[in-house]
Amino acid sequence: MCGIVGYIGQRDCTDVLMQGLEKLEYRGYDSAGIAVFEKTGIKTVKTKGKLADMRHKLDIEGSPVGHCGIGHTRWATHGEPSDINSHPHTNGRVTIVHNGIIENYIELKEFLTEKGYTFTSQTDTEVVACLLDYYYSERNPLRAITETLKELQGSYALGIIFRDFPDRVYATRKESPLIVGIGENEYFIGSDIPAFLKYTKKYVLLDDNDIVCMKTDGIEYYDVHGIPEQKEISIAEWDVEQAQKCGYPHFMLKEIHEQPGIVAKTMESCCRDGVPYFENIGLTDDMLRDVKRVFIVACGTAMHAGIIARYAIEQLARVPVTVEVASEFRYMDPIVGEGDLVIVVSQSGETADTKAGLELAKERGAKTLAVVNVKYSAIARQADMYIHTLAGPEIAVASTKAYTAQISVMYLLAFRFAFARGRIDLQRMKELTAQALSAPAAIQRVIDRKNECQFIASKLVNADNLFFIGRSFDYALSLEGSLKLKEISYIHSEAYAAGELKHGTISLIEPGIPVITVATQANVLAKTISNMEEVKARGGMIIAVCRKGTVFAENSVDLTLEIDADLDDMLVPLPTVCALQLIAYYTSVLRGIDPDKPRNLAKAVTTE
Ligand code: G6P
C-alpha cells in the first residue's frame, strides 16, 4: 500500500525523503515521487516504477534542494500507475500526498469542476488537493484543512504543503496509518516508524482527523475543528538494525532466521511461572470459561495462523472456533455477539478488512482480542484486549516471522483456554508450555538444514503448477506453504486437504507434477500416506515433509525433508512452517525474483 513521508528541519530534504521511502518500499508500490520547497518554489519529481527509476529521474532533472517537503510511494487504486497519476499532486496552491481512498471523490470532482477547476490526473487524490485549494483563503491553511475534512468520505492519510508556507508541513489521517516523528528541531511524518527511525525514536500517534502542523521552530496539533490539542510522545522499541538486512541477501531470509529468537521472546512475554498468563491484558480464566464461541478474523497469512489456532483451541479446550476471512466476515452479517470472543490477528494492525471486522464484532457486543505485531497500530488500539507479538519490524512482503509469532501466542492461548475450562490440569498446562518453549531449538535445526530446502526448491523451479496436501494441522500448514510459494515464486500452487484430493483435483495430477505432502501428524499419518500413494500412482513427484524417522513404502516418495523436533504433534507446525518458508524463498530466488517485493502485492492493505 502507499507510503507517505514528510520532513522539515535542517537536513537535505530530498535525501531524507528518499531514504524514508526506501524504508517503506516493503509496503508495495508501483510509482513514487517527492515535492520539496526550493528557494524559488516547490519542485516536484515523480515517476512510474520503482525508487531506482525515481533516482534516475532525479539525476536527469536534478534533485530538489531544500529542507521541507513530502514524498510518496503509490500503489495504484484510482487510475493506472503512470507518471501523471503518481503523487505528489498539485492543484492550485496546494500539493499533497495521500494514502487511502476518497469514496465521494466523483461528487467532489463534479462540484469543483463546476467551480472552474480542472484536473490533470485520474486520481481521487488530486480532488483533495483541489478541495484544499478551494477552501484556502486569507492565508489560513488550517481552516482549509478543517473545511476539507468536513467533506471527505473514506479513508486517508495526507501530507500537505501550501505554496505560501515554505516552512510548514501539515498532515492529517483517518483510518489510514500516519505517524509523526519528533527529532531535535526537525520533524517527520511516515506511514510507519522505520521511515524515520534512523533519525529519531520519538513518535506521536495521531487519532482520526487530528491535524498536525510541523514547522522549523515547533510542532502544533489540532483536532478536527482546528482547536489546539496536546499529544503524548512515545518511544519506539524497534531499533535501526532490526529494520536493516544485516548482511542477509534479502529481508525474507533474515526474518526466517530471526524466528527462533522471536518465538522464544513472544512466548516468554505471555508466560508467568511457566504457564501462559493473560490476566495482565484483562483476559481472565473466568472470561475464558464463559466464552460460548470463538471467531478468528484475519486476512492472508494471519488468517492461516488462525486455522492453526482453531485446531489447537478446539482440540484442547473443546470450544467451537470459526475462522473467517475478514473481507467476508464484515459483510456476511455474522451471527456474533455477547458471549463470543472475536480474535483478530494481524501483523500490521492496519489491514482495512480486519479492522472493519473488529469494529463490527465490538458493535455487536462480542469481546475482542487483537494479536498484533505493531503496537501503535489502529487494531491494537481499538480491541478490548491486545497481545503484542514481538516479531519486530517485518519488512519482506511475504510474512514469516509474524506468522510464527502469531501461532506461538495462539498455542499459549489454547493451553490457558483448556485449563480455564477444566479440560487440562495445571500439570499438563505446564508440560505443554515447557514443550512450546523448547520449539525455538527445533526451528533452529530446520534453519541449520536450509541446504536441503534449497535442494527441494531446485526441483520446483521449472514447475508450472504444484500442490500441497496434508490433514489436520498439516492442512493448515499446507495452506500457508502454498500461499508463501505462489506469492513469491509466481508458480501456480494449490493447497488441498489430503482427503479432498480425490474429489476432483486428482484429475490435475500429471506425471512429474510436484506434490508437497506435509505428513507430521501421527493420528492421520496412515491416511495421508495413502493419499500420497494415490498421487504417486499417477506419476506425481512426491516431496514429503515429515517427522524424523517416518517410514514410507519403497519408491513411494521422491524427496524427503525430515523435521527433527521432540515436540507434541500439535506443536510441530512451528518448525515445519519454517521449512516451507525456506522452500518458497529459495524457489523465488532460483527463479530470479526478488522475494522481498513480489509484484502487485502490498504488505499492509489499508483499503478494501
Ligand atoms: C497482505 C500481505 C500478507 C498478509 C495480509 C494480512 O496481503 O501481503 O502477507 O498476511 O496482508 O496482513 P496483516 O498485516 O493484517 O497481517
PDB file of C-alpha atoms in Angstrom, residues 273-443:
ATOM      1  CA  ASP A 273       5.714 -19.084  36.411  1.00  0.00           C
ATOM      2  CA  GLY A 274       5.976 -21.485  33.491  1.00  0.00           C
ATOM      3  CA  VAL A 275       2.365 -21.186  32.316  1.00  0.00           C
ATOM      4  CA  PRO A 276       0.525 -18.864  29.919  1.00  0.00           C
ATOM      5  CA  TYR A 277      -0.743 -15.740  31.630  1.00  0.00           C
ATOM      6  CA  PHE A 278      -3.109 -13.192  30.139  1.00  0.00           C
ATOM      7  CA  GLU A 279      -4.704 -11.533  33.159  1.00  0.00           C
ATOM      8  CA  ASN A 280      -2.429  -8.528  32.631  1.00  0.00           C
ATOM      9  CA  ILE A 281      -4.357  -7.742  29.436  1.00  0.00           C
ATOM     10  CA  GLY A 282      -7.724  -8.403  31.055  1.00  0.00           C
ATOM     11  CA  LEU A 283      -8.186 -11.940  29.738  1.00  0.00           C
ATOM     12  CA  THR A 284      -9.045 -13.855  32.881  1.00  0.00           C
ATOM     13  CA  ASP A 285      -9.808 -17.548  33.391  1.00  0.00           C
ATOM     14  CA  ASP A 286     -13.396 -16.595  34.282  1.00  0.00           C
ATOM     15  CA  MET A 287     -13.761 -14.886  30.953  1.00  0.00           C
ATOM     16  CA  LEU A 288     -12.265 -17.835  29.054  1.00  0.00           C
ATOM     17  CA  ARG A 289     -14.546 -20.223  30.938  1.00  0.00           C
ATOM     18  CA  ASP A 290     -17.645 -18.276  29.922  1.00  0.00           C
ATOM     19  CA  VAL A 291     -16.827 -17.864  26.236  1.00  0.00           C
ATOM     20  CA  LYS A 292     -19.536 -19.502  24.104  1.00  0.00           C
ATOM     21  CA  ARG A 293     -17.798 -19.399  20.754  1.00  0.00           C
ATOM     22  CA  VAL A 294     -14.561 -18.086  19.311  1.00  0.00           C
ATOM     23  CA  PHE A 295     -14.269 -16.315  15.975  1.00  0.00           C
ATOM     24  CA  ILE A 296     -10.873 -15.715  14.460  1.00  0.00           C
ATOM     25  CA  VAL A 297     -10.951 -12.950  11.882  1.00  0.00           C
ATOM     26  CA  ALA A 298      -7.934 -12.117   9.729  1.00  0.00           C
ATOM     27  CA  CYS A 299      -6.522 -11.947   6.201  1.00  0.00           C
ATOM     28  CA  GLY A 300      -3.805 -13.808   4.310  1.00  0.00           C
ATOM     29  CA  THR A 301      -1.087 -15.388   6.386  1.00  0.00           C
ATOM     30  CA  ALA A 302      -2.615 -14.110   9.622  1.00  0.00           C
ATOM     31  CA  MET A 303      -5.791 -15.999   8.709  1.00  0.00           C
ATOM     32  CA  HIS A 304      -3.726 -19.137   8.212  1.00  0.00           C
ATOM     33  CA  ALA A 305      -2.319 -18.645  11.712  1.00  0.00           C
ATOM     34  CA  GLY A 306      -5.965 -18.548  12.794  1.00  0.00           C
ATOM     35  CA  ILE A 307      -6.549 -22.005  11.278  1.00  0.00           C
ATOM     36  CA  ILE A 308      -3.711 -23.462  13.356  1.00  0.00           C
ATOM     37  CA  ALA A 309      -5.273 -21.764  16.373  1.00  0.00           C
ATOM     38  CA  ARG A 310      -8.630 -23.282  15.559  1.00  0.00           C
ATOM     39  CA  TYR A 311      -7.262 -26.814  15.590  1.00  0.00           C
ATOM     40  CA  ALA A 312      -5.356 -26.181  18.827  1.00  0.00           C
ATOM     41  CA  ILE A 313      -8.168 -24.428  20.711  1.00  0.00           C
ATOM     42  CA  GLU A 314     -10.875 -26.863  19.629  1.00  0.00           C
ATOM     43  CA  GLN A 315      -8.803 -29.951  20.369  1.00  0.00           C
ATOM     44  CA  LEU A 316      -7.648 -28.768  23.760  1.00  0.00           C
ATOM     45  CA  ALA A 317     -10.408 -26.539  25.087  1.00  0.00           C
ATOM     46  CA  ARG A 318     -13.427 -28.052  23.266  1.00  0.00           C
ATOM     47  CA  VAL A 319     -14.890 -24.668  22.467  1.00  0.00           C
ATOM     48  CA  PRO A 320     -16.187 -24.087  18.925  1.00  0.00           C
ATOM     49  CA  VAL A 321     -13.913 -21.907  16.812  1.00  0.00           C
ATOM     50  CA  THR A 322     -14.746 -20.398  13.435  1.00  0.00           C
ATOM     51  CA  VAL A 323     -12.052 -18.875  11.255  1.00  0.00           C
ATOM     52  CA  GLU A 324     -13.312 -16.191   8.898  1.00  0.00           C
ATOM     53  CA  VAL A 325     -11.603 -14.266   6.148  1.00  0.00           C
ATOM     54  CA  ALA A 326     -12.075 -10.688   7.337  1.00  0.00           C
ATOM     55  CA  SER A 327     -13.364  -9.384   3.987  1.00  0.00           C
ATOM     56  CA  GLU A 328     -16.182 -11.953   4.166  1.00  0.00           C
ATOM     57  CA  PHE A 329     -16.873 -11.652   7.874  1.00  0.00           C
ATOM     58  CA  ARG A 330     -17.577  -7.957   7.680  1.00  0.00           C
ATOM     59  CA  TYR A 331     -20.275  -8.347   5.013  1.00  0.00           C
ATOM     60  CA  MET A 332     -21.807 -11.727   5.874  1.00  0.00           C
ATOM     61  CA  ASP A 333     -23.971 -10.362   8.668  1.00  0.00           C
ATOM     62  CA  PRO A 334     -22.296 -12.806  11.068  1.00  0.00           C
ATOM     63  CA  ILE A 335     -24.165 -14.300  13.969  1.00  0.00           C
ATOM     64  CA  VAL A 336     -21.827 -12.919  16.586  1.00  0.00           C
ATOM     65  CA  GLY A 337     -22.454 -11.080  19.814  1.00  0.00           C
ATOM     66  CA  GLU A 338     -22.409 -11.244  23.576  1.00  0.00           C
ATOM     67  CA  GLY A 339     -20.651 -14.273  24.975  1.00  0.00           C
ATOM     68  CA  ASP A 340     -18.430 -14.623  21.906  1.00  0.00           C
ATOM     69  CA  LEU A 341     -14.737 -13.906  21.764  1.00  0.00           C
ATOM     70  CA  VAL A 342     -13.531 -12.461  18.487  1.00  0.00           C
ATOM     71  CA  ILE A 343      -9.789 -12.743  17.970  1.00  0.00           C
ATOM     72  CA  VAL A 344      -8.393 -10.535  15.229  1.00  0.00           C
ATOM     73  CA  VAL A 345      -4.928 -11.437  14.042  1.00  0.00           C
ATOM     74  CA  SER A 346      -2.795  -9.013  12.069  1.00  0.00           C
ATOM     75  CA  GLN A 347       0.877  -8.313  11.556  1.00  0.00           C
ATOM     76  CA  SER A 348       0.430  -4.677  10.603  1.00  0.00           C
ATOM     77  CA  GLY A 349      -2.615  -3.943  12.722  1.00  0.00           C
ATOM     78  CA  GLU A 350      -3.832  -1.732   9.876  1.00  0.00           C
ATOM     79  CA  THR A 351      -5.485  -4.189   7.459  1.00  0.00           C
ATOM     80  CA  ALA A 352      -8.731  -2.471   6.492  1.00  0.00           C
ATOM     81  CA  ASP A 353     -10.945  -5.573   6.393  1.00  0.00           C
ATOM     82  CA  THR A 354      -9.611  -6.961   9.676  1.00  0.00           C
ATOM     83  CA  LYS A 355     -10.138  -3.598  11.321  1.00  0.00           C
ATOM     84  CA  ALA A 356     -13.694  -3.437   9.997  1.00  0.00           C
ATOM     85  CA  GLY A 357     -14.299  -6.978  11.309  1.00  0.00           C
ATOM     86  CA  LEU A 358     -13.095  -5.897  14.722  1.00  0.00           C
ATOM     87  CA  GLU A 359     -15.378  -2.869  14.711  1.00  0.00           C
ATOM     88  CA  LEU A 360     -18.363  -4.996  13.720  1.00  0.00           C
ATOM     89  CA  ALA A 361     -17.653  -7.526  16.473  1.00  0.00           C
ATOM     90  CA  LYS A 362     -17.429  -4.710  19.041  1.00  0.00           C
ATOM     91  CA  GLU A 363     -20.663  -3.153  17.820  1.00  0.00           C
ATOM     92  CA  ARG A 364     -22.441  -6.485  18.255  1.00  0.00           C
ATOM     93  CA  GLY A 365     -21.262  -6.896  21.822  1.00  0.00           C
ATOM     94  CA  ALA A 366     -18.574  -9.573  21.436  1.00  0.00           C
ATOM     95  CA  LYS A 367     -15.368  -9.341  23.447  1.00  0.00           C
ATOM     96  CA  THR A 368     -12.447  -8.590  21.171  1.00  0.00           C
ATOM     97  CA  LEU A 369      -8.840  -9.642  21.435  1.00  0.00           C
ATOM     98  CA  ALA A 370      -6.176  -8.452  18.985  1.00  0.00           C
ATOM     99  CA  VAL A 371      -2.991 -10.411  18.277  1.00  0.00           C
ATOM    100  CA  VAL A 372      -0.941  -7.766  16.522  1.00  0.00           C
ATOM    101  CA  ASN A 373       2.715  -7.087  15.769  1.00  0.00           C
ATOM    102  CA  VAL A 374       2.605  -3.300  15.520  1.00  0.00           C
ATOM    103  CA  LYS A 375       1.936  -1.849  18.932  1.00  0.00           C
ATOM    104  CA  TYR A 376       0.879   1.584  17.758  1.00  0.00           C
ATOM    105  CA  SER A 377      -1.495   0.295  15.084  1.00  0.00           C
ATOM    106  CA  ALA A 378      -5.209   1.014  14.869  1.00  0.00           C
ATOM    107  CA  ILE A 379      -6.274  -2.583  15.565  1.00  0.00           C
ATOM    108  CA  ALA A 380      -4.059  -2.840  18.648  1.00  0.00           C
ATOM    109  CA  ARG A 381      -5.571   0.371  19.950  1.00  0.00           C
ATOM    110  CA  GLN A 382      -9.193  -0.465  19.200  1.00  0.00           C
ATOM    111  CA  ALA A 383      -9.544  -4.006  20.532  1.00  0.00           C
ATOM    112  CA  ASP A 384     -10.746  -4.619  24.105  1.00  0.00           C
ATOM    113  CA  MET A 385      -7.627  -6.691  24.785  1.00  0.00           C
ATOM    114  CA  TYR A 386      -4.327  -6.836  22.999  1.00  0.00           C
ATOM    115  CA  ILE A 387      -1.446  -9.319  22.789  1.00  0.00           C
ATOM    116  CA  HIS A 388       1.711  -7.939  21.253  1.00  0.00           C
ATOM    117  CA  THR A 389       3.658 -10.387  19.079  1.00  0.00           C
ATOM    118  CA  LEU A 390       7.305  -9.483  19.405  1.00  0.00           C
ATOM    119  CA  ALA A 391       8.424 -10.144  15.842  1.00  0.00           C
ATOM    120  CA  GLY A 392       9.847  -6.635  15.394  1.00  0.00           C
ATOM    121  CA  PRO A 393       9.528  -4.866  12.059  1.00  0.00           C
ATOM    122  CA  GLU A 394       8.653  -7.318   9.295  1.00  0.00           C
ATOM    123  CA  ILE A 395       9.844  -5.823   6.036  1.00  0.00           C
ATOM    124  CA  ALA A 396       9.541  -8.642   3.465  1.00  0.00           C
ATOM    125  CA  VAL A 397       6.071  -8.619   1.940  1.00  0.00           C
ATOM    126  CA  ALA A 398       5.642 -12.368   2.488  1.00  0.00           C
ATOM    127  CA  SER A 399       5.015 -12.789   6.185  1.00  0.00           C
ATOM    128  CA  THR A 400       7.204 -15.323   8.009  1.00  0.00           C
ATOM    129  CA  LYS A 401       8.276 -14.334  11.500  1.00  0.00           C
ATOM    130  CA  ALA A 402       4.980 -12.600  12.231  1.00  0.00           C
ATOM    131  CA  TYR A 403       3.181 -15.886  11.457  1.00  0.00           C
ATOM    132  CA  THR A 404       5.329 -17.966  13.819  1.00  0.00           C
ATOM    133  CA  ALA A 405       4.926 -15.312  16.497  1.00  0.00           C
ATOM    134  CA  GLN A 406       1.141 -15.387  15.961  1.00  0.00           C
ATOM    135  CA  ILE A 407       0.878 -19.156  16.249  1.00  0.00           C
ATOM    136  CA  SER A 408       3.152 -19.101  19.314  1.00  0.00           C
ATOM    137  CA  VAL A 409       0.674 -16.822  21.046  1.00  0.00           C
ATOM    138  CA  MET A 410      -2.260 -18.908  19.871  1.00  0.00           C
ATOM    139  CA  TYR A 411      -0.835 -22.119  21.306  1.00  0.00           C
ATOM    140  CA  LEU A 412      -0.399 -20.491  24.681  1.00  0.00           C
ATOM    141  CA  LEU A 413      -3.906 -19.131  24.468  1.00  0.00           C
ATOM    142  CA  ALA A 414      -5.191 -22.631  23.655  1.00  0.00           C
ATOM    143  CA  PHE A 415      -3.406 -24.057  26.731  1.00  0.00           C
ATOM    144  CA  ARG A 416      -4.872 -21.402  29.017  1.00  0.00           C
ATOM    145  CA  PHE A 417      -8.290 -21.803  27.451  1.00  0.00           C
ATOM    146  CA  ALA A 418      -8.187 -25.561  28.078  1.00  0.00           C
ATOM    147  CA  PHE A 419      -7.051 -25.040  31.670  1.00  0.00           C
ATOM    148  CA  ALA A 420      -9.678 -22.398  32.396  1.00  0.00           C
ATOM    149  CA  ARG A 421     -12.394 -24.743  31.098  1.00  0.00           C
ATOM    150  CA  GLY A 422     -11.140 -27.683  33.148  1.00  0.00           C
ATOM    151  CA  ARG A 423     -10.013 -29.695  30.117  1.00  0.00           C
ATOM    152  CA  ILE A 424      -6.395 -29.977  31.244  1.00  0.00           C
ATOM    153  CA  ASP A 425      -4.897 -29.665  34.717  1.00  0.00           C
ATOM    154  CA  LEU A 426      -2.100 -27.392  35.855  1.00  0.00           C
ATOM    155  CA  GLN A 427       0.496 -30.113  35.361  1.00  0.00           C
ATOM    156  CA  ARG A 428      -0.495 -30.695  31.731  1.00  0.00           C
ATOM    157  CA  MET A 429      -0.593 -26.968  31.082  1.00  0.00           C
ATOM    158  CA  LYS A 430       2.950 -26.752  32.460  1.00  0.00           C
ATOM    159  CA  GLU A 431       4.136 -29.657  30.305  1.00  0.00           C
ATOM    160  CA  LEU A 432       2.631 -28.213  27.140  1.00  0.00           C
ATOM    161  CA  THR A 433       4.073 -24.786  27.920  1.00  0.00           C
ATOM    162  CA  ALA A 434       7.539 -26.237  28.529  1.00  0.00           C
ATOM    163  CA  GLN A 435       7.333 -28.038  25.213  1.00  0.00           C
ATOM    164  CA  ALA A 436       6.237 -24.912  23.407  1.00  0.00           C
ATOM    165  CA  LEU A 437       9.111 -23.007  24.986  1.00  0.00           C
ATOM    166  CA  SER A 438      11.501 -25.623  23.572  1.00  0.00           C
ATOM    167  CA  ALA A 439      10.217 -25.135  19.997  1.00  0.00           C
ATOM    168  CA  PRO A 440      12.841 -22.470  19.114  1.00  0.00           C
ATOM    169  CA  ALA A 441      15.569 -25.144  19.199  1.00  0.00           C
ATOM    170  CA  ALA A 442      13.601 -27.267  16.721  1.00  0.00           C
ATOM    171  CA  ILE A 443      13.088 -24.227  14.484  1.00  0.00           C
TER     172      ILE A 443
END
